[in-house]
Short mmCIF file of C-alpha atoms and ligand atoms in Angstrom, two decimals:
data_model
loop_
_atom_site.label_atom_id
_atom_site.label_comp_id
_atom_site.label_asym_id
_atom_site.label_seq_id
_atom_site.Cartn_x
_atom_site.Cartn_y
_atom_site.Cartn_z
CA MET A 1366 -0.02 0.01 0.01
CA THR A 1367 1.34 3.45 -0.85
CA ASN A 1368 0.67 6.47 1.30
CA PRO A 1369 -1.13 9.41 -0.22
CA GLY A 1370 1.57 11.54 -1.97
CA GLN A 1371 4.08 8.68 -1.91
CA SER A 1372 4.07 8.47 -5.76
CA GLU A 1373 4.81 12.23 -6.08
CA ASN A 1374 8.34 13.44 -6.67
CA SER A 1375 10.25 15.64 -4.32
CA ALA A 1376 9.60 18.85 -6.26
CA ALA A 1377 5.84 18.43 -6.19
CA LEU A 1378 5.82 17.73 -2.43
CA ILE A 1379 8.00 20.78 -1.78
CA VAL A 1380 5.52 22.98 -3.69
CA ARG A 1381 2.61 21.55 -1.67
CA GLU A 1382 4.50 22.19 1.63
CA ASN A 1383 5.20 25.72 0.62
CA GLU A 1384 1.54 26.43 0.11
CA ALA A 1385 0.08 24.63 3.15
CA ILE A 1386 2.43 24.88 6.12
CA PHE A 1387 3.71 27.80 8.24
CA GLN A 1388 7.06 28.75 6.79
CA THR A 1389 8.97 28.55 10.10
CA TYR A 1390 11.46 25.83 9.15
CA ARG A 1391 14.50 25.90 6.89
CA ARG A 1392 14.03 22.46 5.45
CA LEU A 1393 16.62 20.33 3.64
CA PRO A 1394 15.57 19.80 -0.03
CA ILE A 1395 14.63 16.18 0.66
CA ALA A 1396 11.14 14.73 0.60
CA VAL A 1397 11.50 11.44 2.49
CA GLY A 1398 10.07 8.24 1.21
CA HIS A 1399 11.31 5.94 3.96
CA ALA A 1400 14.11 5.46 6.44
CA ASP A 1401 16.02 2.44 7.71
CA ARG A 1402 18.60 2.13 10.47
CA CYS A 1403 21.20 4.91 9.80
CA TYR A 1404 19.82 5.88 6.41
CA ILE A 1405 17.05 8.10 4.95
CA TYR A 1406 15.74 7.50 1.39
CA ASP A 1407 14.03 10.24 -0.57
CA VAL A 1408 10.89 9.58 -2.64
CA GLU A 1409 13.16 9.09 -5.71
CA GLY A 1410 15.08 6.38 -3.79
CA ARG A 1411 18.31 8.35 -3.17
CA ARG A 1412 20.05 7.26 0.05
CA TYR A 1413 21.41 9.59 2.74
CA LEU A 1414 23.47 8.71 5.80
CA ASP A 1415 21.63 10.31 8.71
CA PHE A 1416 24.10 11.88 11.10
CA LEU A 1417 21.50 14.24 12.59
CA SER A 1418 19.15 11.50 13.89
CA GLY A 1419 16.07 13.72 13.88
CA ILE A 1420 18.06 16.16 16.08
CA ALA A 1421 19.11 13.46 18.56
CA VAL A 1422 15.70 11.72 18.56
CA ASN A 1423 16.36 8.50 16.58
CA ALA A 1424 18.61 7.02 19.21
CA LEU A 1425 18.07 3.51 17.79
CA GLY A 1426 18.05 4.72 14.20
CA HIS A 1427 15.08 4.26 11.95
CA GLY A 1428 12.80 1.24 11.91
CA HIS A 1429 14.43 -0.58 14.80
CA PRO A 1430 12.68 -3.99 14.86
CA ARG A 1431 12.23 -4.01 18.68
CA ILE A 1432 10.64 -0.54 18.63
CA ILE A 1433 8.35 -1.50 15.76
CA SER A 1434 7.28 -4.68 17.51
CA ALA A 1435 6.69 -2.93 20.86
CA VAL A 1436 4.67 -0.14 19.20
CA ASN A 1437 2.62 -2.60 17.16
CA MET A 1438 1.86 -4.73 20.23
CA GLN A 1439 0.92 -1.69 22.30
CA THR A 1440 -1.19 -0.17 19.50
CA ASN A 1441 -3.19 -3.41 19.38
CA ARG A 1442 -3.71 -3.31 23.19
CA PHE A 1443 -4.57 0.39 23.51
CA MET A 1444 -3.06 3.65 22.30
CA HIS A 1445 -4.38 6.34 24.58
CA LEU A 1446 -6.35 6.23 27.75
CA SER A 1447 -5.60 9.54 29.60
CA ASN A 1448 -3.87 9.74 32.90
CA PHE A 1449 -7.08 8.73 34.71
CA PHE A 1450 -5.82 5.14 34.33
CA TYR A 1451 -2.92 2.99 35.64
CA GLN A 1452 -0.96 1.97 32.51
CA GLU A 1453 1.72 -0.75 32.58
CA PRO A 1454 3.90 0.79 29.77
CA GLN A 1455 4.24 4.04 31.79
CA ILE A 1456 5.08 2.21 34.99
CA ARG A 1457 7.61 -0.06 33.21
CA LEU A 1458 9.39 2.91 31.63
CA ALA A 1459 9.42 4.86 34.89
CA GLU A 1460 11.01 1.85 36.62
CA LEU A 1461 13.64 1.58 33.89
CA LEU A 1462 14.44 5.31 34.17
CA LYS A 1463 14.73 5.08 37.95
CA LYS A 1464 17.12 2.16 37.60
CA ALA A 1465 19.21 3.85 34.91
CA SER A 1466 19.42 7.21 36.71
CA GLY A 1467 19.13 6.56 40.44
CA TYR A 1468 16.31 9.15 40.75
CA GLU A 1469 13.21 8.21 42.66
CA ARG A 1470 10.29 9.56 40.59
CA VAL A 1471 9.30 10.31 37.02
CA PHE A 1472 6.76 12.69 35.50
CA PHE A 1473 6.01 12.07 31.82
CA SER A 1474 5.48 14.84 29.29
CA ASN A 1475 5.42 15.04 25.52
CA SER A 1476 8.50 17.11 24.65
CA GLY A 1477 11.64 18.83 25.86
CA ALA A 1478 10.02 22.21 26.30
CA GLU A 1479 7.19 20.69 28.36
CA SER A 1480 9.65 18.84 30.59
CA PHE A 1481 11.51 22.10 31.08
CA GLU A 1482 8.31 24.01 31.94
CA GLY A 1483 7.49 21.43 34.62
CA SER A 1484 10.95 21.84 36.09
CA VAL A 1485 10.53 25.64 36.20
CA LYS A 1486 7.32 25.11 38.11
CA LEU A 1487 9.06 22.72 40.51
CA ALA A 1488 11.90 25.19 41.15
CA ARG A 1489 9.41 28.01 41.75
CA LEU A 1490 7.32 25.82 44.12
CA TRP A 1491 10.46 24.87 46.01
CA GLY A 1492 11.39 28.58 46.07
CA ALA A 1493 7.97 29.55 47.45
CA ALA A 1494 8.59 27.17 50.37
CA HIS A 1495 12.04 28.69 50.97
CA GLY A 1496 11.28 32.38 50.39
CA LYS A 1497 13.05 32.50 46.95
CA THR A 1498 11.78 33.42 43.54
CA ASP A 1499 14.68 33.91 41.09
CA MET A 1500 15.93 31.60 38.42
CA LEU A 1501 19.12 31.61 36.39
CA ALA A 1502 20.30 30.01 33.20
CA PHE A 1503 23.13 30.55 30.70
CA THR A 1504 23.94 32.19 27.43
CA GLY A 1505 23.77 29.79 24.52
CA GLY A 1506 21.47 27.47 26.39
CA PHE A 1507 18.39 26.06 24.61
CA HIS A 1508 15.40 24.88 26.64
CA GLY A 1509 12.48 25.04 24.17
CA ARG A 1510 10.02 27.46 22.60
CA THR A 1511 7.59 28.03 25.48
CA TYR A 1512 7.60 31.10 27.70
CA GLY A 1513 9.27 29.50 30.69
CA SER A 1514 12.01 28.17 28.50
CA LEU A 1515 12.43 31.36 26.44
CA SER A 1516 12.58 33.42 29.62
CA LEU A 1517 15.71 31.50 30.47
CA MET A 1518 17.32 31.81 27.05
CA ASP A 1519 19.15 34.66 25.36
CA LYS A 1520 19.09 34.14 21.54
CA PRO A 1521 17.27 37.16 20.04
CA LEU A 1522 15.93 35.18 17.01
CA TYR A 1523 13.81 33.05 19.36
CA LYS A 1524 12.49 35.94 21.40
CA ASN A 1525 12.37 39.19 19.42
CA GLY A 1526 8.96 40.84 19.56
CA MET A 1527 7.47 38.06 21.74
CA GLY A 1528 7.87 39.69 25.15
CA PRO A 1529 7.10 40.28 27.89
CA PHE A 1530 8.77 37.20 29.34
CA LEU A 1531 8.57 35.78 32.89
CA PRO A 1532 9.92 37.99 35.63
CA ASN A 1533 12.80 37.12 38.01
CA MET A 1534 14.68 35.14 35.32
CA GLY A 1535 18.30 35.90 34.46
CA VAL A 1536 20.60 34.63 31.74
CA ILE A 1537 24.25 34.89 32.59
CA PRO A 1538 27.47 33.97 30.67
CA PHE A 1539 28.09 30.21 30.43
CA ASN A 1540 31.23 28.80 31.94
CA ASP A 1541 31.95 32.11 33.68
CA THR A 1542 32.50 31.41 37.35
CA VAL A 1543 32.86 35.08 38.25
CA ALA A 1544 29.50 35.95 36.71
CA LEU A 1545 27.93 32.94 38.36
CA ARG A 1546 29.22 33.85 41.84
CA ALA A 1547 27.99 37.44 41.33
CA ALA A 1548 24.55 36.36 40.17
CA VAL A 1549 23.73 33.76 42.81
CA THR A 1550 21.99 35.42 45.76
CA GLU A 1551 19.78 34.15 48.53
CA ARG A 1552 16.79 34.81 46.23
CA VAL A 1553 17.77 32.20 43.67
CA CYS A 1554 15.60 29.05 43.75
CA GLY A 1555 16.75 27.38 40.55
CA VAL A 1556 19.70 27.22 38.14
CA ALA A 1557 19.17 25.50 34.86
CA LEU A 1558 21.81 24.34 32.38
CA GLU A 1559 22.81 21.92 29.72
CA PHE A 1560 26.03 20.32 30.91
CA LEU A 1561 26.87 19.91 27.25
CA GLN A 1562 25.17 22.73 25.25
CA GLY A 1563 23.71 21.45 21.97
CA GLU A 1564 22.10 24.26 19.94
CA GLY A 1565 24.62 26.68 21.51
CA GLY A 1566 27.44 25.00 19.62
CA ILE A 1567 28.36 21.71 21.35
CA ILE A 1568 29.98 23.45 24.34
CA PRO A 1569 30.74 21.41 27.42
CA ALA A 1570 30.55 22.97 30.87
CA SER A 1571 34.00 23.29 32.44
CA THR A 1572 34.79 21.25 35.54
CA GLU A 1573 35.59 24.46 37.35
CA PHE A 1574 32.18 25.90 36.47
CA VAL A 1575 30.36 22.75 37.62
CA GLU A 1576 32.37 22.68 40.89
CA THR A 1577 31.53 26.38 41.50
CA LEU A 1578 27.86 25.70 40.89
CA LYS A 1579 27.97 22.79 43.37
CA ALA A 1580 29.64 24.92 46.02
CA LEU A 1581 27.18 27.74 45.53
CA ARG A 1582 24.26 25.33 45.92
CA LYS A 1583 25.71 24.16 49.25
CA GLU A 1584 26.20 27.75 50.37
CA HIS A 1585 22.94 29.32 49.23
CA GLY A 1586 20.52 26.49 48.65
CA PHE A 1587 18.83 26.24 45.25
CA LEU A 1588 17.80 23.49 42.83
CA ILE A 1589 20.04 22.59 39.89
CA ILE A 1590 18.05 21.67 36.81
CA ALA A 1591 19.97 19.57 34.26
CA ASP A 1592 18.42 19.93 30.83
CA GLU A 1593 19.29 16.57 29.32
CA VAL A 1594 16.87 16.77 26.43
CA GLN A 1595 19.64 16.62 23.80
CA ALA A 1596 22.62 15.15 25.65
CA GLY A 1597 20.68 12.55 27.64
CA ILE A 1598 19.68 8.90 27.03
CA GLY A 1599 23.22 7.60 26.37
CA ARG A 1600 24.26 10.16 23.77
CA THR A 1601 27.46 11.23 25.54
CA GLY A 1602 28.43 7.63 26.59
CA THR A 1603 26.82 7.97 30.05
CA PHE A 1604 23.10 7.74 30.57
CA PHE A 1605 22.92 11.50 31.22
CA GLY A 1606 25.44 14.03 30.18
CA PHE A 1607 25.89 15.42 33.71
CA GLU A 1608 27.35 12.08 34.72
CA GLN A 1609 30.57 13.20 33.02
CA PHE A 1610 30.97 15.41 36.10
CA ASP A 1611 30.91 14.79 39.82
CA ILE A 1612 27.43 16.24 40.46
CA ARG A 1613 23.90 15.19 41.15
CA PRO A 1614 21.37 17.74 39.87
CA ASP A 1615 18.04 18.06 41.74
CA ILE A 1616 15.85 17.95 38.66
CA VAL A 1617 16.62 16.29 35.30
CA THR A 1618 14.59 16.99 32.13
CA THR A 1619 14.70 14.61 29.17
CA ALA A 1620 12.91 14.00 25.86
CA LYS A 1621 14.18 13.51 22.32
CA GLY A 1622 15.96 10.16 22.33
CA LEU A 1623 13.72 8.83 25.09
CA GLY A 1624 10.79 8.07 22.73
CA GLY A 1625 12.98 6.65 19.99
CA GLY A 1626 10.94 8.64 17.42
CA LEU A 1627 7.65 9.08 19.25
CA PRO A 1628 6.93 12.33 21.21
CA LEU A 1629 7.85 11.66 24.83
CA GLY A 1630 9.53 13.61 27.55
CA ALA A 1631 10.16 13.17 31.31
CA ILE A 1632 11.17 14.95 34.46
CA LEU A 1633 13.22 12.99 37.00
CA THR A 1634 13.62 13.98 40.64
CA ASP A 1635 13.83 12.47 44.12
CA ASP A 1636 10.74 12.10 46.35
CA THR A 1637 11.16 15.46 48.15
CA VAL A 1638 11.05 17.55 44.99
CA ALA A 1639 8.35 15.35 43.32
CA SER A 1640 6.06 15.78 46.33
CA LEU A 1641 5.93 19.55 45.69
CA LEU A 1642 3.43 18.75 42.93
CA GLN A 1643 0.29 17.40 44.62
CA ARG A 1644 -2.60 15.76 42.81
CA GLY A 1645 -4.14 18.16 40.26
CA MET A 1646 -1.35 20.74 40.35
CA HIS A 1647 0.33 19.67 37.10
CA GLY A 1648 -0.63 17.40 34.26
CA THR A 1649 -0.91 16.72 30.55
CA THR A 1650 -3.37 14.87 28.34
CA TYR A 1651 -0.84 12.91 26.24
CA GLY A 1652 2.18 12.81 28.52
CA GLY A 1653 3.12 9.22 29.16
CA ASN A 1654 1.15 7.98 26.15
CA ALA A 1655 1.19 4.22 26.22
CA VAL A 1656 2.58 3.69 22.74
CA ALA A 1657 5.33 6.30 23.27
CA CYS A 1658 6.21 4.66 26.63
CA ALA A 1659 6.34 1.18 25.07
CA ALA A 1660 8.88 2.54 22.58
CA GLY A 1661 10.73 4.34 25.38
CA ALA A 1662 11.06 1.17 27.33
CA VAL A 1663 12.89 -0.43 24.37
CA VAL A 1664 15.13 2.63 24.01
CA VAL A 1665 16.17 2.65 27.67
CA ASP A 1666 16.71 -1.13 27.67
CA GLU A 1667 18.86 -1.02 24.52
CA VAL A 1668 20.79 2.08 25.64
CA THR A 1669 21.63 0.73 29.11
CA ASN A 1670 22.38 -2.82 27.96
CA SER A 1671 24.59 -2.21 24.98
CA LEU A 1672 24.45 1.14 23.19
CA MET A 1673 26.10 3.23 25.92
CA GLU A 1674 29.13 0.99 25.58
CA ASN A 1675 29.01 1.35 21.75
CA VAL A 1676 28.86 5.15 22.16
CA GLY A 1677 31.68 5.12 24.67
CA LYS A 1678 34.01 3.18 22.29
CA LEU A 1679 32.93 4.57 18.96
CA GLY A 1680 32.58 8.11 20.32
CA LEU A 1681 36.33 7.95 20.90
CA TYR A 1682 36.88 6.58 17.37
CA LEU A 1683 34.73 9.40 15.88
CA ARG A 1684 36.64 11.94 17.88
CA GLU A 1685 40.00 10.65 16.77
CA ARG A 1686 38.90 10.83 13.10
CA LEU A 1687 37.66 14.40 13.68
CA LEU A 1688 40.93 15.42 15.39
CA GLU A 1689 42.77 14.09 12.33
CA LYS A 1690 40.62 16.35 10.12
CA ALA A 1691 41.36 19.29 12.46
CA ALA A 1692 45.07 18.60 12.00
CA GLU A 1693 44.63 18.27 8.26
CA PHE A 1694 42.63 21.48 7.81
CA PRO A 1695 43.83 23.89 10.56
CA GLN A 1696 42.91 26.86 8.31
CA LEU A 1697 39.22 25.74 8.39
CA ILE A 1698 38.83 24.07 11.78
CA LYS A 1699 39.25 25.84 15.10
CA GLU A 1700 38.41 23.07 17.52
CA ILE A 1701 36.71 19.67 18.06
CA ARG A 1702 34.33 19.62 21.02
CA GLY A 1703 31.90 17.21 22.60
CA GLN A 1704 31.41 13.81 24.13
CA GLY A 1705 30.42 10.41 22.74
CA PHE A 1706 28.04 10.79 19.84
CA MET A 1707 27.45 14.45 20.39
CA GLN A 1708 30.43 16.13 18.68
CA GLY A 1709 31.03 19.55 17.24
CA ILE A 1710 33.53 20.86 14.73
CA ALA A 1711 33.99 24.58 15.49
CA LEU A 1712 34.93 26.24 12.19
CA ASN A 1713 37.04 29.35 11.92
CA SER A 1714 34.28 31.03 9.93
CA GLU A 1715 30.76 30.33 8.68
CA MET A 1716 30.34 27.81 5.89
CA PRO A 1717 26.77 28.47 4.71
CA ASP A 1718 26.78 25.73 2.02
CA PHE A 1719 28.32 22.97 4.17
CA VAL A 1720 25.04 21.09 4.71
CA GLU A 1721 24.21 21.27 1.01
CA LEU A 1722 27.68 20.04 0.00
CA MET A 1723 27.35 17.09 2.39
CA LEU A 1724 23.89 16.28 1.01
CA LYS A 1725 25.41 16.11 -2.50
CA ARG A 1726 27.67 13.41 -1.06
CA GLY A 1727 24.71 11.62 0.45
CA VAL A 1728 25.11 12.67 4.08
CA VAL A 1729 22.68 14.56 6.30
CA SER A 1730 24.53 16.90 8.63
CA ASN A 1731 23.85 20.10 10.54
CA ILE A 1732 25.35 23.46 11.39
CA THR A 1733 24.43 25.11 14.72
CA ALA A 1734 25.39 28.40 16.33
CA GLY A 1735 26.44 29.72 12.91
CA SER A 1736 29.73 27.95 12.49
CA VAL A 1737 29.67 24.66 14.40
CA ILE A 1738 29.16 21.38 12.51
CA ARG A 1739 27.01 19.36 14.85
CA ILE A 1740 27.40 15.58 14.64
CA LEU A 1741 24.60 13.53 16.17
CA PRO A 1742 24.73 9.92 14.77
CA PRO A 1743 22.13 7.38 15.83
CA LEU A 1744 23.50 5.48 18.82
CA ILE A 1745 23.49 2.31 16.69
CA ALA A 1746 26.00 3.70 14.24
CA GLY A 1747 29.12 1.61 13.67
CA LYS A 1748 32.64 2.22 12.36
CA GLU A 1749 31.45 1.83 8.79
CA GLU A 1750 28.98 4.70 9.06
CA ILE A 1751 31.48 6.89 10.89
CA ASP A 1752 34.04 6.23 8.09
CA GLU A 1753 31.42 7.14 5.51
CA PHE A 1754 30.77 10.42 7.23
CA ILE A 1755 34.43 11.21 7.53
CA VAL A 1756 35.05 10.52 3.81
CA ALA A 1757 32.28 13.00 2.85
CA LEU A 1758 33.56 15.52 5.40
CA ARG A 1759 37.09 15.29 4.06
CA ASP A 1760 35.83 15.76 0.53
CA VAL A 1761 33.88 18.90 1.40
CA LEU A 1762 36.68 20.38 3.46
CA THR A 1763 39.15 19.72 0.59
CA GLU A 1764 36.76 21.47 -1.84
CA LYS A 1765 36.43 24.41 0.54
CA ASP A 1766 40.19 24.58 1.12
CA LYS A 1767 40.93 24.66 -2.60
CA ALA A 1768 38.32 27.40 -3.13
CA ALA A 1769 39.73 29.58 -0.34
C1 PLP B 1123 18.66 20.95 25.42
C2 PLP B 1123 17.29 21.10 24.90
N1 PLP B 1123 16.26 21.40 25.72
C3 PLP B 1123 15.03 21.51 25.32
C4 PLP B 1123 14.67 21.39 23.96
C5 PLP B 1123 13.27 21.57 23.54
O1 PLP B 1123 12.76 20.30 23.17
P1 PLP B 1123 11.43 20.19 22.27
O2 PLP B 1123 11.74 20.72 20.93
O3 PLP B 1123 11.10 18.74 22.33
O4 PLP B 1123 10.39 20.99 22.96
C6 PLP B 1123 15.71 21.09 23.07
C7 PLP B 1123 15.39 20.98 21.62
O5 PLP B 1123 16.26 21.03 20.77
C8 PLP B 1123 17.06 20.96 23.57
O6 PLP B 1123 18.04 20.69 22.70
#
């Protein structure tokens, strides 16, 4: 059976999109027919290596047989009931997340922004109980497109003309311990950060910064919110990105990879913080959807049982290959940054046609923060796929180098 529109070519589908959908996205010129493991195929059958993974969503690649089987089984049982009912897939996934993370409770949402909003509410509730109202986050951070998230972000493109934003929210320079010390007062109830910034340009927190944050929490008392929406679920080689440091945040938000391709997010905390939200105070219609949770349980099982190890080993392999390229093209590459399967190539200057040039070589890639090539392979990627990416990368960099 073909889907409606499946027989149309890319050009026809692009015209239809242009006329029917809000023009908010800069799309790649690919109309997708199907996708399998690490590859996307357009409607004409051209194959692309997917090193973006739906922006860190397709942790297990496309069409993973265990996800398909779990989703099919759950769809046949029931798809949606509402949170008026006890649902085994939710409970199973919550237990797996508790085991993988060591946190005591889970709240399910549908997305990263929604998880972050819930964490803002938790921090404010905790603050209300301790006479504190203020929240802090960092330049370059990305937490979603909702008002709570945007109020703790600084990029003008996402905010211009949309104010006013929430009061008592501050955005201070990332990795700047002096600014952090100056900003933390007795009024601060929550500090939110990505321990490895994604959209901001694959920028890891420095150990000194994390240690300062920890010391300030001890001194002043506030909740640390780890936004693990992009870096979490095994992507950095540990279950959460913050585990690369010696710290235990009070609230963890996750989404993206968790649903393995279905919309699913979660907030993780210990009992004390979770109990701030009493019955009826917070909720969502779809959050914890049974089909999404069935997929999520497969993701967490695969990630904890084998993929984290794969990312640990092959993340180093990827990094070594990238460092070789940095040594080969010092005039183009400033720095290689990142952990595991979340790597960035910081370029010396913008390369606006990089993504297009990679597509011509059959590879889907991404540029973030203007001049950082962001590499987010599916966690199932092997040496072969990494090598394929590196060959295309070298080819594009050679072309650019010659043209310079
Ligand atoms: C670190 C981080 N937090 C939150 C979000 C928002 O997630 P969503 O788009 O699912 O709302 C993103 C999305 O890119 C993200 O990278």
